[in-house]
Amino acid sequence: MRCSPRAVLLLPLPTCRTRRKRPALAKKDHVTGVSTSTFVPPPGPAKLPARMGLPALALLLAAGLLHVQASPLARSFELDYEEDCFRKDGVPFRYVSGSIHYARVPRPAWRDRLLKMYMSGLSAVQVYVPWNYHEPQPGVYDFAGDRDVEAFLDLTAELGLLVILRPGPYICAEWEMGGLPSWLLWKPDIVLRSSDPAYLAAVDSWLHVLLPKIKPRLYQHGGNIISVQVENEYGSYYACDHGYLRHLLGSFRALLGSEVLLFTTDSTRAEELRCGTLQGLYATIDFGPGSNVTEAFGAQRWVEPKGPLVNSEYYTGWLDYWGEAHASTSLVHVARGLEDMLQLGASVNMYMFHGGTNFAYWSGADFKDQYKPVTTSYDYDAPLSEAGDPTEKLFAIRMVISKFQPLPAGPMPPATPKYAYGRVALQKHADLLDALDVLCPSGPIQSRFPLTFEAIKQAHGFVVYRTQLPRDVLEPAMLGAPPHSICDRGYVMLQKEYRGTLERDGQTTVHVMGRAGDTLDVLLENMGRISFGANISDFKGLLGNLSLDSSPLSNWLIYPLDIDAAVKQGWPHAALPKSSRRGRAGPAFYTGTFETPGIPWDTFVKFPGWSKVRRCVAGKGVRVNSSTAQPCIYLPGPAVDKWLQPGSVLAPPWAPADPLCTRLSTAHWPPQQHHCAGTGGCTLHPSVALPRPTPFQQDPRPQHCGHRINTRLPGSSVASCWGCRCTGGW
């Protein structure tokens, strides 16, 4: 846990009054205090007024008793420094919020997750906008489908939730490169998150696209966005460039107006608060359960002597890293800390309230003395599980909130139904190295020495580096890489046979034998660019040349693999299987089929005996490592319905016995109890909709969870799953 820079005595002040006060005090007047403001409950879903007759309307207008269309000028969300609170439309206000990331939730599930958050008693949601999710190439923007942030924001308004928006440009969020586009690194000497003119030019261009979409949805303009964060935890970044923050402040003010409440978030450490705060941006803090609440808010008072107390990231759980156990946080500690903050009158955002899934290649990484990539699952041990199911932690939080405000009437929506599709046999379709003509149709790039992903403009995924042995190697010779040059994992094949794995912060040498002219391939996997740490300029691929017994190799062919494009064109289902040697060890594509029961249900995918898998389901890639924090993959129903797409899969330490298989079941991991709750209380139920079937069969008998489940036998629609294996291990 983070510690505050100093202990500060906090004295209770009177409750925030309902009358308006004079303008805010100067920000740096160091006065300490805590208020317990009156909480205004969430507005609830919007309702249209009853139709009014024209004579009555005319009389009201003449009397000045009716504002025309509730003029936006009458709406306000402001800081009251004198009474230490927020004021919403002039009335003291405190929010209880939760974080949800639309990019980690399939669009068909947005309403379900948001409704469960509203029914939990939240008045607001906190939302990140990942820049790289919307501008994959310079000047190319995507706001369609799952990326339709405007539709997501409109849905929050429809459900009666306010929004605390965090548009970056840097967001962290354990997201690929902290939300910054990797194409920024096409300029190798760029200084990210600084006043570097090249970086600022890209930021300004992006903000001129994004912020005009946001402005009409600000609370002052009739929308539901009450505040907007500028950057994110900037104090933790080495640059400490206040000129950069001033530039962002100017851009946000120019594009959003002078009335919107802008804020920053940093930890309670004095150095981070010094570098991450700026006059004109209200400073908030973040800390988790177990922290001394009084001392933590004392850190905020060090930079904001007056104004509302705000914890912008109260950690309900924590993220998982590859190779480590699933993280969990005690619901007792989470509930106790939340209650302590609400008793002080603080506004609180719970991070995360629903974590979701890092689909495709969007999982990031931390750098904490070493590279720590984040798993596909972003369950976060959050109150709403990765599958969107209420947990015991949610109901403990809901109970705390009920002590401070009325809860919405009605039952909590139940856990989503899940279906056990059964065991799926997998057959090898093609070895990866035999499919380079499909995966890289433009052919290889020739270079004397290896080039990075950024140099060849490859954002994500995989690149094959190919050369030849320059001489006969009749005794084992050491193939090695310079320190910190494997980013992030390289699978070495000689004559298309797997020989070993090179790893970032791990093994950097393997031994090989062969003849002059033998083909040497290294498949490099990008496991996610650093999202938090000292340096987020995280270049990928081979950053240095490989050598054979200290003799540098040269004359490389570099194949950037575009698996997504091949899938969109129907591969591999539109192509006959490659004639690959069955016993060859190495990365390969496997396919199988399963039947769906009419309506596609959510499920969980498990690869027994496999160690590392990369999949692409309906355009949403996922990874699994069965021996560590994530042996199962959550698969939403909409993805099951379109599960016709393959992806590359890498690497158990040993080949599982044939027949190779995967299993689509209702088995949930990490294990949690789920709830189907009514107004009278909570009843624990498993989320199982159908029991685990016997191999190659499906059992249509349901186990109910408070709602009806389709019990029809599997229909005729056929989908296929894929997987693949190679030796080497994690």
XYZ file of C-alpha atoms in Angstrom:
730
model
C 0.000 0.000 0.000
C 1.122 3.549 -0.644
C 1.919 5.782 2.311
C 1.040 9.415 2.757
C 3.856 11.977 2.830
C 3.026 13.089 6.371
C 0.457 12.692 9.087
C -2.010 15.576 9.090
C -4.548 16.237 11.825
C -8.003 16.344 10.259
C -10.695 18.209 12.160
C -14.374 17.702 11.312
C -16.153 20.700 9.835
C -19.908 21.386 9.721
C -21.968 19.669 7.066
C -21.780 21.355 3.664
C -24.555 23.953 3.633
C -27.207 24.240 0.994
C -26.664 27.928 0.255
C -24.113 29.004 -2.332
C -20.769 30.316 -1.113
C -18.263 32.764 -2.435
C -15.753 31.712 -5.152
C -13.058 29.176 -4.344
C -10.090 30.051 -2.174
C -6.572 30.034 -3.519
C -5.526 26.445 -3.990
C -2.379 26.380 -1.894
C -3.763 27.914 1.336
C -2.864 25.060 3.678
C -5.955 24.664 5.862
C -6.952 21.202 7.003
C -10.414 19.825 7.531
C -12.978 17.190 6.619
C -16.672 17.710 6.052
C -19.560 15.266 6.035
C -21.671 16.550 3.178
C -25.286 15.647 2.571
C -25.469 12.954 -0.089
C -27.825 13.489 -3.015
C -29.079 10.130 -4.355
C -28.606 9.212 -8.014
C -31.148 10.698 -10.387
C -32.363 7.363 -11.727
C -33.400 6.654 -15.314
C -34.604 9.744 -17.111
C -38.376 10.288 -17.290
C -40.272 12.540 -19.672
C -42.608 15.113 -18.086
C -46.325 14.744 -18.529
C -47.813 16.578 -21.510
C -48.737 20.172 -20.525
C -51.570 22.116 -22.075
C -50.688 25.276 -24.020
C -52.682 27.704 -21.809
C -51.053 26.430 -18.635
C -47.658 26.527 -20.305
C -48.192 30.119 -21.422
C -49.206 31.181 -17.919
C -46.131 29.569 -16.378
C -43.833 31.184 -18.925
C -45.436 34.563 -18.360
C -45.014 34.203 -14.627
C -41.378 33.225 -15.073
C -41.995 30.004 -13.215
C -40.814 27.635 -15.948
C -37.366 27.604 -17.532
C -37.510 26.855 -21.228
C -36.359 23.252 -21.746
C -34.416 23.319 -18.473
C -31.725 25.589 -19.881
C -28.229 24.139 -19.575
C -27.229 27.359 -17.825
C -29.288 26.167 -14.858
C -27.168 23.032 -14.573
C -23.861 23.173 -12.763
C -21.312 20.926 -11.128
C -18.781 22.891 -9.122
C -16.278 22.874 -6.292
C -17.174 24.645 -3.080
C -13.825 25.283 -1.399
C -15.336 27.120 1.548
C -17.668 24.277 2.538
C -15.365 21.440 1.305
C -17.830 19.780 -1.020
C -19.119 19.442 -4.565
C -22.234 21.335 -5.542
C -24.543 19.882 -8.173
C -27.070 22.475 -9.330
C -26.170 24.448 -6.223
C -26.917 21.556 -3.852
C -24.193 19.769 -1.822
C -23.298 16.493 -3.525
C -21.115 13.464 -2.919
C -20.748 10.598 -5.398
C -20.180 6.885 -4.939
C -18.794 5.615 -8.215
C -17.328 2.515 -9.832
C -14.919 1.994 -12.740
C -15.948 0.119 -15.867
C -14.064 0.047 -19.180
C -16.269 -0.233 -22.266
C -13.290 -1.563 -24.225
C -13.142 -4.598 -21.917
C -16.846 -5.449 -22.189
C -18.642 -6.653 -25.352
C -21.193 -4.089 -26.459
C -24.185 -6.456 -26.024
C -23.239 -6.716 -22.316
C -22.936 -2.970 -21.622
C -26.520 -2.557 -20.424
C -26.362 -5.596 -18.132
C -23.158 -4.445 -16.430
C -24.277 -0.828 -16.057
C -27.688 -1.815 -14.706
C -26.022 -4.010 -12.074
C -23.823 -1.075 -11.089
C -26.856 1.207 -10.792
C -28.711 -1.390 -8.710
C -25.663 -1.641 -6.440
C -26.348 1.924 -5.326
C -23.739 3.746 -7.411
C -24.493 7.272 -8.517
C -21.721 7.440 -11.118
C -19.322 5.399 -13.211
C -15.739 6.246 -14.036
C -14.720 5.636 -17.650
C -11.358 5.589 -19.442
C -10.999 6.411 -23.161
C -8.034 4.479 -24.676
C -6.523 6.569 -27.458
C -4.926 3.589 -29.238
C -8.288 1.777 -29.299
C -9.755 4.535 -31.460
C -6.772 5.694 -33.589
C -5.001 2.493 -34.687
C -3.102 4.350 -37.411
C -2.240 8.060 -37.564
C -5.352 9.905 -38.689
C -7.443 6.706 -38.956
C -10.277 6.666 -36.404
C -12.623 3.912 -35.310
C -15.693 4.669 -33.186
C -17.917 1.849 -34.444
C -19.307 -1.234 -32.713
C -17.556 -2.027 -29.448
C -15.615 1.233 -29.889
C -18.701 3.470 -29.944
C -17.859 5.482 -26.843
C -20.678 7.940 -27.541
C -23.245 5.123 -27.466
C -21.767 3.886 -24.192
C -21.976 7.343 -22.630
C -25.539 7.767 -23.859
C -26.444 4.434 -22.267
C -25.060 5.555 -18.911
C -27.281 8.625 -19.116
C -30.303 6.516 -20.022
C -29.750 4.373 -16.925
C -29.424 7.397 -14.626
C -25.690 7.185 -13.990
C -23.375 10.188 -13.899
C -19.949 9.875 -15.542
C -16.453 10.769 -14.378
C -14.507 10.708 -17.638
C -10.788 9.963 -17.921
C -9.800 10.637 -21.550
C -6.035 10.640 -21.015
C -4.277 10.995 -23.352
C -2.399 8.509 -21.120
C -4.639 6.290 -18.980
C -2.471 3.407 -17.629
C -5.364 0.988 -16.826
C -3.038 -1.997 -17.422
C -3.916 -1.350 -21.067
C -1.467 -1.736 -23.954
C 1.064 1.142 -23.683
C -1.219 2.898 -21.206
C -3.578 3.828 -24.035
C -0.943 5.627 -26.105
C -0.754 4.431 -29.732
C 2.325 2.370 -30.561
C 2.736 4.334 -33.791
C 4.085 7.186 -31.682
C 7.232 5.032 -31.433
C 7.700 5.178 -35.187
C 9.739 8.244 -34.192
C 12.321 6.392 -32.062
C 13.543 9.425 -30.124
C 10.100 10.706 -29.132
C 9.690 11.578 -25.439
C 6.252 10.416 -24.414
C 4.140 12.292 -21.862
C 6.278 15.402 -22.157
C 6.500 18.740 -23.939
C 8.246 17.074 -26.880
C 6.728 18.908 -29.902
C 6.252 15.653 -31.840
C 4.287 14.133 -28.976
C 2.231 17.264 -28.340
C 1.304 17.513 -32.034
C -0.105 13.973 -31.967
C -1.942 14.640 -28.686
C -3.495 17.858 -29.979
C -4.680 16.130 -33.145
C -6.347 13.383 -31.089
C -7.965 15.746 -28.588
C -9.471 17.773 -31.431
C -11.237 14.589 -32.552
C -12.264 13.216 -29.148
C -13.199 16.196 -26.998
C -15.805 17.663 -29.401
C -17.652 14.342 -28.990
C -17.509 14.813 -25.230
C -18.516 18.472 -24.923
C -22.263 18.052 -25.671
C -22.402 15.359 -22.959
C -20.992 17.552 -20.198
C -23.349 18.112 -17.289
C -23.393 21.867 -17.896
C -24.645 21.221 -21.437
C -27.422 18.857 -20.425
C -25.394 15.653 -20.331
C -24.211 13.458 -17.467
C -20.403 13.950 -17.431
C -19.728 15.787 -14.172
C -15.908 15.912 -14.287
C -12.998 15.152 -16.597
C -9.547 13.963 -15.589
C -6.445 15.384 -17.278
C -3.700 12.775 -17.865
C -3.436 10.065 -15.184
C -1.142 9.585 -12.196
C 1.406 11.827 -13.889
C 3.373 12.190 -10.675
C 4.552 8.583 -10.991
C 6.227 9.338 -14.352
C 9.877 10.319 -14.387
C 9.497 13.399 -16.608
C 7.753 15.668 -14.048
C 7.064 18.131 -16.873
C 4.632 20.774 -15.635
C 4.813 22.466 -19.028
C 3.171 19.364 -20.465
C 0.373 19.518 -17.899
C -0.135 23.225 -18.619
C -0.396 22.445 -22.334
C -3.054 19.804 -21.654
C -4.947 22.146 -19.349
C -5.046 24.761 -22.090
C -6.255 22.244 -24.670
C -8.996 20.856 -22.415
C -10.207 24.347 -21.544
C -10.202 25.446 -25.179
C -12.148 22.386 -26.350
C -14.469 21.778 -23.371
C -15.025 25.276 -22.010
C -14.327 27.020 -18.753
C -17.140 25.493 -16.676
C -16.200 21.824 -16.702
C -14.519 20.497 -13.550
C -11.029 19.235 -14.438
C -9.009 17.128 -11.994
C -5.897 14.991 -11.528
C -5.297 11.708 -9.691
C -2.088 10.620 -7.971
C -0.978 8.432 -5.109
C -0.494 9.814 -1.602
C 3.311 10.082 -1.940
C 4.571 13.659 -1.616
C 6.855 13.481 -4.670
C 4.077 12.186 -6.898
C 1.694 14.864 -5.702
C 4.332 17.519 -6.382
C 4.878 16.358 -9.981
C 1.309 15.363 -10.804
C -0.666 18.425 -9.672
C -1.132 21.832 -11.235
C -2.915 25.067 -10.404
C -6.297 24.933 -12.162
C -6.659 21.145 -11.851
C -8.346 19.834 -8.715
C -6.032 17.256 -7.107
C -7.526 13.927 -6.007
C -5.759 10.841 -4.672
C -5.952 7.047 -4.832
C -5.412 4.377 -2.200
C -6.788 0.970 -1.292
C -8.124 -1.034 1.653
C -5.786 -1.220 4.618
C -4.609 2.364 4.261
C -5.090 4.768 7.138
C -7.946 6.828 5.718
C -7.172 9.913 7.819
C -3.506 9.941 6.810
C -4.339 9.270 3.152
C -6.717 12.212 2.934
C -4.124 14.228 4.830
C -1.968 13.823 1.723
C -4.728 15.341 -0.400
C -5.034 18.210 2.071
C -1.301 18.835 1.594
C -2.017 19.954 -1.998
C -5.726 20.800 -1.698
C -6.217 22.437 1.728
C -9.873 23.096 0.897
C -12.464 21.308 -1.223
C -14.108 17.882 -1.240
C -12.198 14.766 -0.211
C -11.925 12.397 -3.178
C -10.455 8.928 -3.603
C -10.503 8.463 -7.381
C -9.214 4.875 -7.248
C -10.235 2.828 -4.242
C -8.913 -0.624 -5.069
C -11.507 -3.380 -4.698
C -8.978 -5.964 -5.904
C -5.867 -6.162 -8.026
C -4.682 -7.297 -11.440
C -3.039 -10.606 -12.385
C 0.357 -11.077 -14.030
C 1.405 -14.017 -16.167
C 3.097 -16.696 -14.098
C 1.650 -15.512 -10.776
C -1.303 -16.593 -8.672
C -4.684 -14.922 -8.967
C -4.832 -11.780 -6.827
C -7.609 -11.401 -4.283
C -8.607 -8.750 -1.748
C -10.710 -9.352 1.354
C -14.291 -8.143 0.972
C -14.278 -7.307 4.698
C -11.356 -4.901 4.255
C -12.899 -3.385 1.114
C -16.244 -2.776 2.836
C -14.629 -1.388 5.999
C -12.472 1.092 4.088
C -15.414 2.243 1.989
C -17.509 2.870 5.090
C -14.687 4.824 6.735
C -14.431 7.142 3.729
C -18.169 7.658 3.399
C -18.376 8.540 7.102
C -15.897 11.360 6.387
C -18.142 12.676 3.618
C -15.637 11.739 0.899
C -16.514 10.983 -2.708
C -15.225 7.570 -3.727
C -14.671 5.735 -6.986
C -14.106 1.985 -6.717
C -11.473 0.663 -9.115
C -12.561 -1.730 -10.509
C -16.263 -2.331 -10.028
C -16.284 -4.510 -13.148
C -12.975 -5.405 -14.744
C -13.875 -7.416 -17.829
C -11.468 -8.975 -20.318
C -8.357 -7.850 -22.211
C -9.511 -9.029 -25.625
C -7.264 -9.127 -28.681
C -3.806 -7.669 -27.968
C -4.889 -4.973 -25.525
C -3.413 -6.267 -22.268
C -0.527 -4.128 -21.099
C 2.346 -4.735 -18.703
C 3.963 -3.198 -15.665
C 7.650 -2.687 -15.064
C 8.546 -3.362 -11.444
C 12.257 -4.247 -11.534
C 11.285 -6.582 -14.329
C 8.751 -6.856 -17.141
C 5.385 -8.110 -15.801
C 2.783 -8.747 -18.525
C -0.903 -8.688 -17.596
C -3.172 -11.678 -18.204
C -6.095 -11.754 -20.610
C -8.493 -11.788 -17.677
C -9.060 -8.424 -16.031
C -11.368 -9.931 -13.422
C -9.542 -7.816 -10.803
C -11.363 -9.679 -8.022
C -13.943 -6.946 -8.587
C -17.509 -6.802 -7.194
C -18.812 -7.784 -10.634
C -16.795 -10.738 -11.886
C -15.166 -10.932 -15.307
C -18.361 -12.599 -16.556
C -20.442 -9.769 -15.080
C -21.833 -11.799 -12.192
C -22.579 -10.240 -8.782
C -20.255 -11.536 -6.067
C -20.286 -11.519 -2.298
C -18.050 -8.453 -2.430
C -20.714 -6.579 -4.394
C -23.378 -7.286 -1.788
C -21.035 -6.275 1.034
C -20.404 -2.958 -0.739
C -24.116 -2.541 -1.414
C -24.818 -2.985 2.285
C -22.334 -0.229 3.156
C -23.843 2.160 0.609
C -27.317 1.512 2.023
C -26.195 3.038 5.324
C -25.648 6.408 3.638
C -28.378 6.580 0.987
C -31.476 4.705 -0.197
C -30.815 1.923 -2.702
C -32.734 1.717 -5.974
C -35.906 -0.325 -5.703
C -36.025 -3.743 -7.314
C -33.940 -6.906 -7.503
C -30.316 -7.185 -8.502
C -30.136 -8.714 -12.001
C -28.915 -12.323 -11.771
C -25.748 -13.938 -13.020
C -25.649 -14.478 -16.766
C -26.641 -17.978 -17.949
C -23.755 -20.183 -19.005
C -23.663 -23.309 -21.119
C -21.360 -26.325 -21.073
C -20.754 -26.975 -24.754
C -18.546 -29.932 -23.906
C -15.256 -31.331 -25.052
C -13.914 -30.321 -28.451
C -11.325 -32.461 -30.247
C -8.673 -30.452 -32.080
C -6.822 -31.394 -35.225
C -3.726 -29.656 -36.544
C -4.551 -27.486 -39.536
C -1.115 -26.084 -40.292
C 2.240 -25.380 -38.737
C 2.700 -21.636 -38.454
C 5.876 -21.627 -40.536
C 4.020 -23.431 -43.345
C 1.393 -20.671 -43.495
C 3.639 -17.623 -43.950
C 2.283 -17.034 -47.462
C -1.191 -16.573 -45.971
C -0.189 -14.717 -42.820
C 2.250 -12.397 -44.608
C 0.976 -12.144 -48.215
C 3.164 -9.137 -49.038
C 6.276 -11.179 -48.400
C 9.215 -10.589 -46.065
C 11.235 -7.460 -45.433
C 14.943 -7.891 -46.105
C 17.403 -6.357 -43.678
C 21.030 -6.976 -42.757
C 20.102 -6.812 -39.083
C 16.797 -7.375 -37.244
C 14.260 -4.540 -37.182
C 11.847 -3.768 -34.354
C 8.071 -4.065 -34.654
C 7.909 -0.282 -34.719
C 10.446 -0.006 -37.545
C 8.272 -2.246 -39.743
C 5.048 -0.638 -38.405
C 3.699 -3.786 -36.767
C 1.547 -2.827 -33.792
C 0.729 -6.140 -32.132
C 1.003 -9.875 -32.331
C 3.870 -11.761 -33.920
C 6.801 -11.358 -36.292
C 8.986 -14.129 -37.738
C 12.702 -13.357 -38.077
C 14.435 -15.742 -40.512
C 18.072 -16.262 -41.453
C 20.393 -19.167 -42.266
C 23.229 -20.807 -40.405
C 26.418 -19.321 -41.868
C 28.448 -22.524 -41.302
C 28.235 -26.122 -40.215
C 27.507 -26.431 -36.509
C 28.374 -30.027 -35.670
C 28.661 -29.468 -31.926
C 26.102 -27.581 -29.827
C 26.662 -23.851 -30.317
C 25.132 -21.068 -28.277
C 22.544 -18.908 -29.993
C 22.289 -15.823 -27.829
C 20.730 -12.376 -27.612
C 22.106 -9.229 -25.964
C 20.538 -8.285 -22.612
C 17.057 -6.720 -22.849
C 16.812 -7.353 -26.591
C 14.100 -10.058 -26.615
C 10.749 -8.280 -26.414
C 9.053 -10.254 -25.254
C 9.274 -13.966 -26.064
C 11.051 -15.703 -28.922
C 10.425 -19.272 -30.111
C 13.493 -20.661 -31.888
C 13.042 -23.141 -34.738
C 15.819 -24.736 -36.814
C 14.660 -26.413 -40.007
C 11.121 -25.810 -38.677
C 11.761 -27.854 -35.517
C 11.373 -26.131 -32.184
C 14.680 -25.770 -30.276
C 13.957 -23.487 -27.334
C 12.556 -20.201 -26.068
C 14.249 -16.849 -25.499
C 12.583 -14.607 -22.918
C 12.708 -11.029 -21.772
C 14.184 -10.943 -18.255
C 14.693 -14.686 -18.595
C 16.596 -17.202 -20.676
C 18.482 -15.467 -23.492
C 20.432 -18.401 -24.976
C 19.651 -21.761 -26.558
C 21.970 -24.375 -28.066
C 21.616 -25.419 -31.706
C 23.288 -27.760 -34.179
C 22.947 -27.854 -37.965
C 24.439 -27.492 -41.386
C 25.409 -24.380 -43.305
C 22.319 -22.978 -44.999
C 19.845 -24.491 -42.544
C 16.897 -22.162 -41.906
C 16.789 -20.499 -38.507
C 13.447 -18.928 -37.519
C 12.630 -16.939 -34.401
C 8.956 -16.201 -33.800
C 8.755 -13.049 -31.633
C 5.639 -12.456 -29.548
C 4.628 -9.016 -28.291
C 3.005 -9.719 -24.895
C 1.896 -6.141 -24.285
C 3.669 -2.816 -24.039
C 4.415 -1.366 -20.628
C 1.508 0.665 -19.278
C 3.005 1.695 -15.939
C 6.597 2.172 -14.899
C 9.648 4.273 -15.498
C 9.655 3.911 -19.284
C 6.644 3.283 -21.492
C 8.668 3.628 -24.723
C 8.499 -0.140 -24.934
C 9.804 -1.219 -28.333
C 9.000 -4.774 -29.443
C 10.661 -7.563 -31.402
C 14.398 -8.189 -31.680
C 15.973 -5.015 -30.328
C 19.473 -6.404 -30.883
C 21.083 -8.891 -33.222
C 21.414 -12.584 -32.409
C 24.819 -14.202 -32.448
C 26.065 -17.756 -32.866
C 28.967 -18.424 -30.503
C 29.492 -14.633 -30.334
C 29.483 -14.247 -34.139
C 26.658 -11.881 -35.214
C 24.117 -13.267 -37.664
C 23.047 -11.227 -40.674
C 20.852 -11.170 -43.779
C 17.445 -11.456 -42.124
C 14.040 -11.947 -43.701
C 11.369 -10.389 -41.495
C 7.747 -11.556 -41.772
C 5.157 -9.328 -40.030
C 2.200 -11.645 -39.437
C -1.294 -10.270 -39.983
C -3.417 -13.061 -38.551
C -6.499 -10.853 -38.232
C -6.515 -10.033 -41.955
C -6.190 -13.720 -42.857
C -9.098 -14.574 -40.578
C -11.319 -11.867 -42.089
C -10.666 -13.400 -45.504
C -11.937 -16.788 -44.307
C -8.697 -18.542 -43.431
C -8.297 -21.320 -42.345
C -11.847 -22.554 -42.993
C -11.748 -21.481 -46.621
C -8.480 -23.345 -47.191
C -7.469 -26.978 -47.152
C -5.192 -28.075 -44.308
C -1.483 -27.797 -44.991
C 0.383 -31.067 -45.308
C 2.404 -30.628 -42.127
C 4.389 -33.320 -40.384
C 2.148 -34.442 -37.521
C 4.923 -34.969 -35.005
C 6.642 -31.624 -35.571
C 6.955 -29.550 -32.415
C 6.360 -25.848 -32.739
C 3.680 -23.200 -33.108
C 0.770 -24.458 -35.175
C -2.917 -23.918 -35.862
C -5.494 -26.423 -34.643
C -9.198 -26.503 -35.427
C -12.226 -28.302 -34.074
C -15.997 -28.007 -34.202
C -18.838 -27.823 -31.725
C -22.585 -27.295 -31.956
C -24.511 -24.425 -30.424
C -27.941 -24.773 -28.772
C -29.688 -22.064 -30.761
C -29.059 -19.093 -28.477
C -25.342 -18.650 -27.756
C -24.638 -18.643 -24.013
C -21.569 -17.450 -22.185
C -19.057 -20.161 -21.386
C -15.510 -20.751 -20.172
C -12.815 -22.319 -22.316
C -10.182 -24.564 -20.800
C -7.180 -26.186 -22.467
C -6.230 -29.164 -20.265
C -2.568 -30.048 -20.600
C -1.764 -26.917 -22.576
C 0.449 -24.210 -21.193
C 0.227 -21.173 -23.435
C -2.479 -20.418 -25.944
C -3.212 -17.470 -28.169
C -6.701 -17.477 -29.598
C -8.794 -15.224 -31.737
C -12.533 -15.494 -31.176
C -14.764 -13.297 -33.295
C -11.869 -10.896 -33.659
C -11.186 -10.901 -29.912
C -7.903 -12.614 -29.158
C -7.249 -14.086 -25.749
C -4.380 -15.901 -24.053
C -4.360 -18.653 -21.483
C -1.686 -20.248 -19.339
C -3.097 -23.296 -17.599
C -0.367 -23.528 -14.979
C -0.652 -20.009 -13.574
C -3.148 -17.268 -12.899
C -5.481 -18.001 -15.803
C -6.189 -21.621 -16.777
C -9.607 -20.689 -18.253
C -10.827 -18.121 -20.745
C -14.148 -16.350 -20.325
C -15.999 -16.426 -23.634
C -19.057 -14.145 -23.979
C -22.105 -15.452 -25.788
C -21.771 -13.063 -28.773
C -18.270 -14.436 -29.337
C -19.523 -18.031 -29.150
C -22.043 -17.191 -31.838
C -19.237 -16.124 -34.193
C -16.565 -18.554 -33.097
C -15.354 -19.352 -36.574
C -11.971 -17.711 -36.433
C -8.505 -19.098 -35.691
C -5.446 -17.595 -34.118
C -1.926 -18.582 -33.209
C -1.323 -20.687 -30.123
C 1.889 -21.141 -28.224
C 3.438 -23.417 -26.110
C 2.992 -26.143 -23.469
C 6.150 -27.558 -21.918
C 5.110 -30.992 -23.088
C 2.679 -32.247 -25.682
C -0.608 -33.443 -24.169
C -1.723 -36.928 -25.122
C -3.882 -37.170 -28.232
C -6.643 -36.549 -28.904
C -5.831 -32.913 -28.259
C -8.841 -31.129 -26.922
C -10.276 -28.066 -25.341
C -13.335 -27.916 -23.128
C -16.135 -25.368 -23.194
C -17.827 -25.570 -19.840
C -19.511 -23.616 -17.098
C -16.536 -24.175 -14.818
C -15.593 -20.708 -13.606
C -12.154 -19.510 -12.760
C -11.158 -17.799 -10.532
C -13.647 -19.578 -8.254
C -16.329 -17.267 -6.913
C -19.861 -17.634 -5.628
C -22.499 -15.889 -7.699
C -25.798 -14.446 -6.621
C -29.348 -14.386 -7.861
C -30.761 -11.859 -5.449
C -34.181 -10.395 -4.873
C -35.306 -7.539 -2.690
C -35.655 -9.868 0.267
C -31.968 -10.711 0.407
C -29.302 -12.739 -1.331
C -29.289 -16.439 -2.053
C -26.023 -18.053 -3.072
C -26.146 -20.052 -6.268
C -23.474 -21.437 -8.529
C -23.360 -19.821 -11.957
C -23.611 -23.248 -13.574
C -26.345 -23.484 -16.158
C -25.561 -27.005 -17.336
C -23.391 -29.653 -15.675
C -20.062 -30.680 -17.088
C -20.799 -33.127 -19.899
C -19.079 -36.420 -20.577
C -16.455 -36.297 -23.332
C -17.841 -35.546 -26.791
C -21.394 -35.257 -25.418
C -23.622 -32.492 -24.159
C -26.062 -32.735 -21.295
C -29.158 -30.556 -21.821
C -30.324 -30.750 -18.200
C -30.173 -27.289 -16.620
C -29.391 -26.173 -13.105
C -31.412 -23.025 -12.609
C -30.069 -19.786 -11.154
C -33.280 -17.869 -10.639
C -34.126 -17.553 -14.307
C -35.246 -19.794 -17.145
C -32.603 -21.431 -19.268
C -33.063 -22.679 -22.819
C -33.084 -26.460 -22.546
C -33.274 -27.312 -26.218
C -30.880 -29.905 -27.500
C -27.959 -28.583 -29.543
C -29.047 -27.359 -32.922
C -27.452 -27.658 -36.305
C -25.339 -24.515 -36.307
C -21.683 -25.475 -36.314
C -18.840 -23.349 -35.089
C -15.223 -24.227 -34.704
C -12.520 -23.575 -32.204
C -8.850 -23.602 -32.706
C -5.751 -24.043 -30.723
C -2.186 -25.098 -31.147
C 0.821 -26.239 -29.211
C 4.574 -26.292 -29.165
C 7.154 -27.280 -26.603
C 9.116 -24.843 -24.533
C 6.867 -23.925 -21.651
C 6.262 -20.643 -19.924
